[in-house]
Each structure stands twice: as structure tokens, then as C-alpha cells.
Tab-separated table of C-alpha atoms and ligand atoms in Angstrom:
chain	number	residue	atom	x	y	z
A	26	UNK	CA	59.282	-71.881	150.363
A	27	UNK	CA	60.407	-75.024	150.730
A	28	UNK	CA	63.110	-75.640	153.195
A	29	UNK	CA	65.776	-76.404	150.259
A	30	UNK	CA	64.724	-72.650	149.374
A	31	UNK	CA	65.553	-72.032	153.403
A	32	UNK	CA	68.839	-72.749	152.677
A	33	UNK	CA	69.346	-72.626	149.528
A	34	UNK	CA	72.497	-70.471	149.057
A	35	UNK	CA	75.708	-71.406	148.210
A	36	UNK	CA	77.092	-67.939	148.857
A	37	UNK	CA	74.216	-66.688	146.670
A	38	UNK	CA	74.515	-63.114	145.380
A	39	UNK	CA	71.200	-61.512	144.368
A	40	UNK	CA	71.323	-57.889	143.606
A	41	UNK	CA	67.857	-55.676	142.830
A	42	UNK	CA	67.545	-52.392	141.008
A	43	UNK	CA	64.797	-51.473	143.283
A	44	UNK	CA	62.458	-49.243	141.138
A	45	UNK	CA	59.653	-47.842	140.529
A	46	UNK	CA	59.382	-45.725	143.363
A	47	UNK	CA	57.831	-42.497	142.176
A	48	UNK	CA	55.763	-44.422	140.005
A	49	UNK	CA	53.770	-46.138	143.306
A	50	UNK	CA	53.500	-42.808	144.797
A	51	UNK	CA	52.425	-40.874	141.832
A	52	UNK	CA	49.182	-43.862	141.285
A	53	UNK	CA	48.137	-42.475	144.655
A	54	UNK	CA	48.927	-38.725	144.261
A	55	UNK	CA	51.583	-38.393	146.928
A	56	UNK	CA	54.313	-36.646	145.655
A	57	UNK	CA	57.638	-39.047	144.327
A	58	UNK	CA	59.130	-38.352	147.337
A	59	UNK	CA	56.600	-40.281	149.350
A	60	UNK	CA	57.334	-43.254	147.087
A	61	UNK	CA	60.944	-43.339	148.672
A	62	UNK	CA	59.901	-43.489	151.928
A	63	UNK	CA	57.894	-46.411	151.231
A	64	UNK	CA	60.478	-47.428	149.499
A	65	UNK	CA	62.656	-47.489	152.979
A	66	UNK	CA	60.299	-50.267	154.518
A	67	UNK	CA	60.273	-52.796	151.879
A	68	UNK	CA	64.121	-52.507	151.908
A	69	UNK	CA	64.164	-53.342	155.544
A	70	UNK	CA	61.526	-56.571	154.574
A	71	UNK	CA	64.097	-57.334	152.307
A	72	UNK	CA	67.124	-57.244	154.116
A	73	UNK	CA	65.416	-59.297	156.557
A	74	UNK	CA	64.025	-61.936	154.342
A	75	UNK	CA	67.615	-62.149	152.582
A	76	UNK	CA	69.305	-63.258	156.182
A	77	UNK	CA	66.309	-65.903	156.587
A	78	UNK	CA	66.848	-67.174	153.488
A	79	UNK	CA	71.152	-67.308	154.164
A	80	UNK	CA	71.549	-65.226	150.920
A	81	UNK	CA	75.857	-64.160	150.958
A	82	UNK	CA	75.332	-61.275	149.439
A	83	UNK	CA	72.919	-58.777	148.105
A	84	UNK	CA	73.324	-55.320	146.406
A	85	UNK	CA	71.104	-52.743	146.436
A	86	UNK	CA	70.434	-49.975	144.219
A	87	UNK	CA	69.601	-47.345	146.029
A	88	UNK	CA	70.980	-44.326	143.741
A	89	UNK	CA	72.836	-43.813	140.254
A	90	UNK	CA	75.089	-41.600	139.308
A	91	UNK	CA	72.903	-40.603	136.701
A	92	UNK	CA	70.392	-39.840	139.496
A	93	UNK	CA	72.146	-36.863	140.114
A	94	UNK	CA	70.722	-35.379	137.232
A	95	UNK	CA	66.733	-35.735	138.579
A	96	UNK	CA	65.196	-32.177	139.878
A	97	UNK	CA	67.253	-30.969	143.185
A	98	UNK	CA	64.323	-30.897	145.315
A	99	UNK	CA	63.952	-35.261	144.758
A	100	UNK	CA	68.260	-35.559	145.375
A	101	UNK	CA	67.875	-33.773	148.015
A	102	UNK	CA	65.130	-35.631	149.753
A	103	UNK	CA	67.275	-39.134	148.885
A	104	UNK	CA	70.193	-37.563	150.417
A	105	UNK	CA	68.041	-36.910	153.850
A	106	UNK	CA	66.505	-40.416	153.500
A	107	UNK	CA	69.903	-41.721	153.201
A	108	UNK	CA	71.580	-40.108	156.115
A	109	UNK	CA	69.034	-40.446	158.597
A	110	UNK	CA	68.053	-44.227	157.270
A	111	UNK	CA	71.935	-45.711	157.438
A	112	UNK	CA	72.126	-45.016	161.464
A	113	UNK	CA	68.839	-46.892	162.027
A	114	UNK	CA	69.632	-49.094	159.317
A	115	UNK	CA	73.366	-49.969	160.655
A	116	UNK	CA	72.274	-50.600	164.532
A	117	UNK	CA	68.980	-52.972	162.975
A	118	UNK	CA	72.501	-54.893	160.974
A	119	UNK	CA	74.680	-55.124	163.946
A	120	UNK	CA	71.677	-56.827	165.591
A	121	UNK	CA	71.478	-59.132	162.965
A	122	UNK	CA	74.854	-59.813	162.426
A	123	UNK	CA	74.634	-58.046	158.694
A	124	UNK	CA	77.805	-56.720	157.662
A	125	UNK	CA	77.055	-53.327	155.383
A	126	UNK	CA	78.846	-51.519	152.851
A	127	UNK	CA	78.427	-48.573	150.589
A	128	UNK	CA	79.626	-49.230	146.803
A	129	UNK	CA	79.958	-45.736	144.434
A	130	UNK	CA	81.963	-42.400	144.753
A	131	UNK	CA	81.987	-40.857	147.662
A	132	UNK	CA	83.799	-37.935	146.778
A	133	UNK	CA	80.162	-36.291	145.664
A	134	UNK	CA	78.131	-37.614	148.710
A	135	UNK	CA	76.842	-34.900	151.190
A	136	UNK	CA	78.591	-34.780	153.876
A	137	UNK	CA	75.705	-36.238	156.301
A	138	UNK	CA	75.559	-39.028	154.106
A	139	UNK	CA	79.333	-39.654	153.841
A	140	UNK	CA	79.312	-39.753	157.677
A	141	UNK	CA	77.000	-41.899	157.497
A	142	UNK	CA	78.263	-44.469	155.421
A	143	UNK	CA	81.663	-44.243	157.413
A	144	UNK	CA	80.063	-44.814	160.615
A	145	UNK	CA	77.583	-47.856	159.219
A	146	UNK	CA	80.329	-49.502	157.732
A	147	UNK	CA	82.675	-49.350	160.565
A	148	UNK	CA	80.303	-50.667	163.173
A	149	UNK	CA	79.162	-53.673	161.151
A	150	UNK	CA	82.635	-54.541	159.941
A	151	UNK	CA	82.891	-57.799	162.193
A	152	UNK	CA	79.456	-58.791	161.089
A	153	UNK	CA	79.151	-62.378	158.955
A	154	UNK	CA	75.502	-63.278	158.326
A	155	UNK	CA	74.717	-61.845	155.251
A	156	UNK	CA	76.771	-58.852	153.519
A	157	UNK	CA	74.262	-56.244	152.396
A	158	UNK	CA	75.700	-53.604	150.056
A	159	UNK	CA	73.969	-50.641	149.415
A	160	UNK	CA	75.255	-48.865	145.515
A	161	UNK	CA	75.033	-45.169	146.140
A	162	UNK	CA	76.473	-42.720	143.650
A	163	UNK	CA	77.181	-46.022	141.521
A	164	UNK	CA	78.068	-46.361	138.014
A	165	UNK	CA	78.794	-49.717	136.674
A	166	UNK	CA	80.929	-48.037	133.587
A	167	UNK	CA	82.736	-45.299	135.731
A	168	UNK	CA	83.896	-47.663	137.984
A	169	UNK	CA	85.044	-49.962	134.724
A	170	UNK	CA	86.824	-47.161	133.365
A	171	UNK	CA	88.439	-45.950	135.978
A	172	UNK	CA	89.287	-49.985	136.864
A	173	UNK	CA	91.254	-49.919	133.211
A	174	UNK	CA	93.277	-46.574	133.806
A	175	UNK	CA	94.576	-47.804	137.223
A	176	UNK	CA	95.383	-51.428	135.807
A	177	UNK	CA	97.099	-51.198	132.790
A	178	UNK	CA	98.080	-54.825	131.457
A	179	UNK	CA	98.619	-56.989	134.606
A	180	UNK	CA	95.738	-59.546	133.801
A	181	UNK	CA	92.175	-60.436	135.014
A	182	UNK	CA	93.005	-60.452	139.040
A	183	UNK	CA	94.806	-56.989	139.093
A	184	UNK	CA	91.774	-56.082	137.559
A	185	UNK	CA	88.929	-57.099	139.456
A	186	UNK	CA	91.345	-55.805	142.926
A	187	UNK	CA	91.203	-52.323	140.667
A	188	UNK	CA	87.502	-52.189	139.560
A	189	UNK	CA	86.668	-53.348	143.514
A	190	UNK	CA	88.926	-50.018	144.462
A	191	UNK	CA	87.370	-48.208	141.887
A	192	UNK	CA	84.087	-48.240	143.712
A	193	UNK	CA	85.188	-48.290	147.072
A	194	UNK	CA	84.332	-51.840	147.856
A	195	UNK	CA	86.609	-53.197	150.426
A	196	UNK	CA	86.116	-56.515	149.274
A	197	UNK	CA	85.596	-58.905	146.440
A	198	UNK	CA	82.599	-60.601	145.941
A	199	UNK	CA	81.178	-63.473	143.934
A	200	UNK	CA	79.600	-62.583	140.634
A	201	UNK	CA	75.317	-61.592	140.704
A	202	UNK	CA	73.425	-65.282	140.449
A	203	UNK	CA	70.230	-63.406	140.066
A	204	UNK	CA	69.628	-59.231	139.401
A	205	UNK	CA	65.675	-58.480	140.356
A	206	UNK	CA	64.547	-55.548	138.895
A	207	UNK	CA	61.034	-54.137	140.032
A	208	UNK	CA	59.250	-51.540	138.409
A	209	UNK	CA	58.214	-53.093	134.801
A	210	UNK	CA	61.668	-51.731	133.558
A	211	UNK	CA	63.677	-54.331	131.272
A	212	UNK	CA	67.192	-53.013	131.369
A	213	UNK	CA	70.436	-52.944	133.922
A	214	UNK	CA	70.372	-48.612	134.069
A	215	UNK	CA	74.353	-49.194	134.627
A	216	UNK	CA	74.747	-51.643	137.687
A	217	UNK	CA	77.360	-54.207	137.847
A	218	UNK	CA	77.971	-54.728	134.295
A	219	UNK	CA	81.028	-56.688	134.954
A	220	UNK	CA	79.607	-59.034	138.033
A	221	UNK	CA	76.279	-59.117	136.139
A	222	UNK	CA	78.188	-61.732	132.763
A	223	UNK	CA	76.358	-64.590	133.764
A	224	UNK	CA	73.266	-63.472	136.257
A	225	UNK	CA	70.337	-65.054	135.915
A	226	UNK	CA	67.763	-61.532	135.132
A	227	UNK	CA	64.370	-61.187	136.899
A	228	UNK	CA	62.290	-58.534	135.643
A	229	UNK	CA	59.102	-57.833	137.963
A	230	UNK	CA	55.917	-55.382	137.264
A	231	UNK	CA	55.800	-54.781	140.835
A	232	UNK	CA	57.068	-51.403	142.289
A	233	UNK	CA	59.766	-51.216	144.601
A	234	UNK	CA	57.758	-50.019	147.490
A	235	UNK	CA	55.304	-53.476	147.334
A	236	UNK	CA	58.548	-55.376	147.448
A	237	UNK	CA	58.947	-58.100	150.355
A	238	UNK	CA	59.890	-61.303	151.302
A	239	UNK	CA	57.579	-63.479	149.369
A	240	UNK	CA	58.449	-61.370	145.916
A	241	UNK	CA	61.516	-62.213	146.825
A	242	UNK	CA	60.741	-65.703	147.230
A	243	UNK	CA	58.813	-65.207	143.788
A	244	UNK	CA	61.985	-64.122	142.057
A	245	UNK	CA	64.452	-67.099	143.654
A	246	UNK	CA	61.968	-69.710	142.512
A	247	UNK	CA	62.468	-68.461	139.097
A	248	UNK	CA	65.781	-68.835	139.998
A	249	UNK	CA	66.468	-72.387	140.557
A	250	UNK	CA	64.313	-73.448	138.010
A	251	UNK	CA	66.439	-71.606	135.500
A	252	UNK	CA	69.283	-73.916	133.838
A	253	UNK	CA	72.594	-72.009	133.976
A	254	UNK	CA	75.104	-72.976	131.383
A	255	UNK	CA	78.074	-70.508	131.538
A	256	UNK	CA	78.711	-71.654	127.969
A	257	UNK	CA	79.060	-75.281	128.436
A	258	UNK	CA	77.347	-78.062	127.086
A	259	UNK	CA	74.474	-79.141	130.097
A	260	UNK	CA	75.818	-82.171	131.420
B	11	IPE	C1	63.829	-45.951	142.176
B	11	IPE	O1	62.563	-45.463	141.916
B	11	IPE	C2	64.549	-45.138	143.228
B	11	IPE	C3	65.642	-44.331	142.692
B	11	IPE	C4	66.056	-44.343	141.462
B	11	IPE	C5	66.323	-43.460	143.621
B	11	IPE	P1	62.323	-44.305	140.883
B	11	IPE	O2	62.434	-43.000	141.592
B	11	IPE	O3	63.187	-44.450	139.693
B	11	IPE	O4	60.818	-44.574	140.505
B	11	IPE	P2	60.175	-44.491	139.056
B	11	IPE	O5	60.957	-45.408	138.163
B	11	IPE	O6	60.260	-43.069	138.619
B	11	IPE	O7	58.775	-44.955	139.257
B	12	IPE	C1	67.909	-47.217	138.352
B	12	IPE	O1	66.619	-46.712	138.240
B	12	IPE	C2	68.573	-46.676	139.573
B	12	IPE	C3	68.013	-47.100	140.860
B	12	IPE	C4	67.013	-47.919	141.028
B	12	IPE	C5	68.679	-46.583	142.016
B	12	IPE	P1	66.301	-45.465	137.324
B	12	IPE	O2	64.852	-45.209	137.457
B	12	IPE	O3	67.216	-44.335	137.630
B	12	IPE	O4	66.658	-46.025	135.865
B	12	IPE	P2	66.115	-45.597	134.447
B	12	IPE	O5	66.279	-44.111	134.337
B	12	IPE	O6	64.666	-45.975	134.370
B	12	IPE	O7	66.929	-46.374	133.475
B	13	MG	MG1	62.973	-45.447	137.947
């Protein structure tokens, strides 16, 4: 890294689909489930990097609403990961001055969980050095839809205030610079659709759990060599 790459962002907002869990833990014939544990650590490497390198913001992940629909045995264990990882997780934040918040429905989350979340995000509400949102329950085209009921005609603002409600964010943030996806996987799996229009995409083999600071240094390398153009003509 050079120190340019210290420093580099501008209220950067990098988001990772962080896959490929079961996949690492089924090459070494631990069951999936082992695979999200491992998957725990490089998140934590990741967080940590992110606040080294002053990234804004960066969303993570962590389950899909389509998830739901894997055996019960494999929600379940995410569900326990989750509620006894966002304690640990929140006091490691507050340390670090990370501000965390949960994106999704909550109306489905386990109670444990939903605790949880209410707790993390409450203590690390004052918290400015990097804002580190975690996508739980998230679907990028529920939250659009239900963004377009509650909205009606009012114009683009009014909009982005709804589809911010719509998955309980209690802010808005700048649009994704750069989406990292590990895992081999070319394809978005429904996250941030709307915030992703002009992201720069980084597709890695690498699965989640082998995820840390210098892939991550890997994928924003890519990054600023990249020319963005939103359209225009380069000047
Ligand atoms: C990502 O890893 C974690 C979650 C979706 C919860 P996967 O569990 O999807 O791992 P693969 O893609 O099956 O290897
Ligand atoms: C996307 O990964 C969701 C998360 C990483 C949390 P999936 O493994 O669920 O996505 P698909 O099924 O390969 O598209
Ligand atoms: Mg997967």
C-alpha cells in the first residue's frame, strides 16, 4: 500500500458479498457451518483493515433474505453466530470508534439476534471512524419495492429517505465505489441494486473465510486504477 492508498478515501464506500463460506469448509470436510465461523475472523480482519485504510463506509453481506430458504439446521447456526458475534463485535467497534448498523427486516430476525442488533447499534451510535453496516435479512428488491409503495410520486429525494426506511437504515449513505465479491461468484445475489448504479465490481476466486486486509488491499488497487465515467466524456 502506498500511503495515497493509506488515505485514500474520500468517504469511500466499499461493500463485499462475502462468500463462499461453505465452499472453504466443505474443501476440508468440516461441515458448512465451520466455514461461517471462519468466516467470523476474516470479517473482524476486515473491519479492521477498513478503519486503517479511513474507508466511510462498508456493507457487509452477512445474510439474504433468500438465505432463509437454506436447510434449518445452517439458519439456525447463522442466527447463533449472529447473536453471540454482534456483542463482541459492538464492544471491539466502540473501541475503535466504528459506528454499526444492521440494514434488512427485522420483523423475521430471532429474537436474540434482534436484541442484538438493538443493543450494537445503540452503543456505537456516537461512533465516527468508519460506519460498518452489516445487511442481515436484506433484499435489495424488497426494500425497492416497498421504497415505491411508501413514495408514490414525490421525486428522487423522497425516495431514497423511503428506500433508506425501507431497510431500516437510519441514515443515508453515499452510493457503493467498489462491491467485492469473494467466492468465484459473478453476480450481485440482490444487494444494493439501487446504491450499486455506478460501483466499480470486483469479483475474487478467493473464499470469504481467506479474506483479509491485503485482499482487500488487492481489490482497492483495482480500484483506483479503474477509470470511472458516470456517463461523461473522460476529461
Ligand atoms: C456466504 O457463504 C455466507 C452466507 C451466504 C451466509 P456461503 O454459505 O454462501 O458459501 P458457499 O457459496 O456455499 O460456498
Ligand atoms: C449471497 O451469497 C448472500 C451472502 C453472501 C450473504 P449466496 O451464496 O446466498 O448467493 P447465491 O445463492 O450464490 O447467488
Ligand atoms: Mg454462497
Amino acid at each position: 500500500m502506498t500511503t495515497d492508498q493509506e488515505t485514500m478515501s474520500d468517504r469511500l464506500h466499499v461493500a463485499i458479498i462475502m462468500d463462499g463460506n461453505g465452499r472453504w469448509a466443505t474443501e476440508r470436510s468440516l461441515p458448512r457451518t465451520a466455514g461461517h465461523h471462519a468466516g467470523v475472523r476474516s470479517l473482524r480482519a476486515t473491519v479492521e483493515a477498513a478503519v486503517e485504510r479511513q474507508i466511510h463506509t462498508l456493507t457487509l453481506y452477512a445474510f439474504s433474505s433468500d438465505n432463509w430458504q437454506r436447510p434449518q439446521s445452517e439458519v439456525r447456526a447463522l442466527m447463533r453466530i449472529l447473536a453471540a458475534q454482534l456483542p463482541s463485535q459492538a464492544a471491539r467497534c466502540v473501541r475503535q470508534n466504528i459506528r454499526l448498523s444492521i440494514i434488512g427486516r427485522r420483523d423475521r430476525l430471532p429474537d436474540p439476534v434482534l436484541q442484538a442488533v438493538l443493543r450494537a447499534e445503540a452503543r456505537t451510535l456516537h461512533c465516527t471512524a468508519l460506519h460498518l453496516r452489516l445487511a442481515i435479512d436484506y433484499s435489495a428488491r424488497d426494500s425497492l419495492t416497498r421504497a415505491a409503495r411508501h413514495v408514490g410520486n414525490n421525486g428522487n429525494g423522497d425516495f431514497l429517505q423511503a428506500l433508506m426506511r425501507a431497510y431500516n437504515a437510519d441514515s443515508l449513505v453515499p452510493d457503493v465505489d467498489l462491491l467485492i465479491r469473494t467466492g468465484g461468484e459473478q453476480r450481485l445475489s440482490d444487494f444494493l441494486l439501487w446504491e450499486c448504479a455506478y460501483a466499480e465490481l470486483y469479483f475474487m476466486p478467493d473464499y470469504w473465510p481467506d479474506f483479509d486486509g491485503t485482499k482487500l488491499d488487492t481489490a482497492l488497487c483495482a480500484f483506483q486504477k479503474r477509470q470511472r465515467r458516470f456517463g461523461k466524456v473522460p476529461a
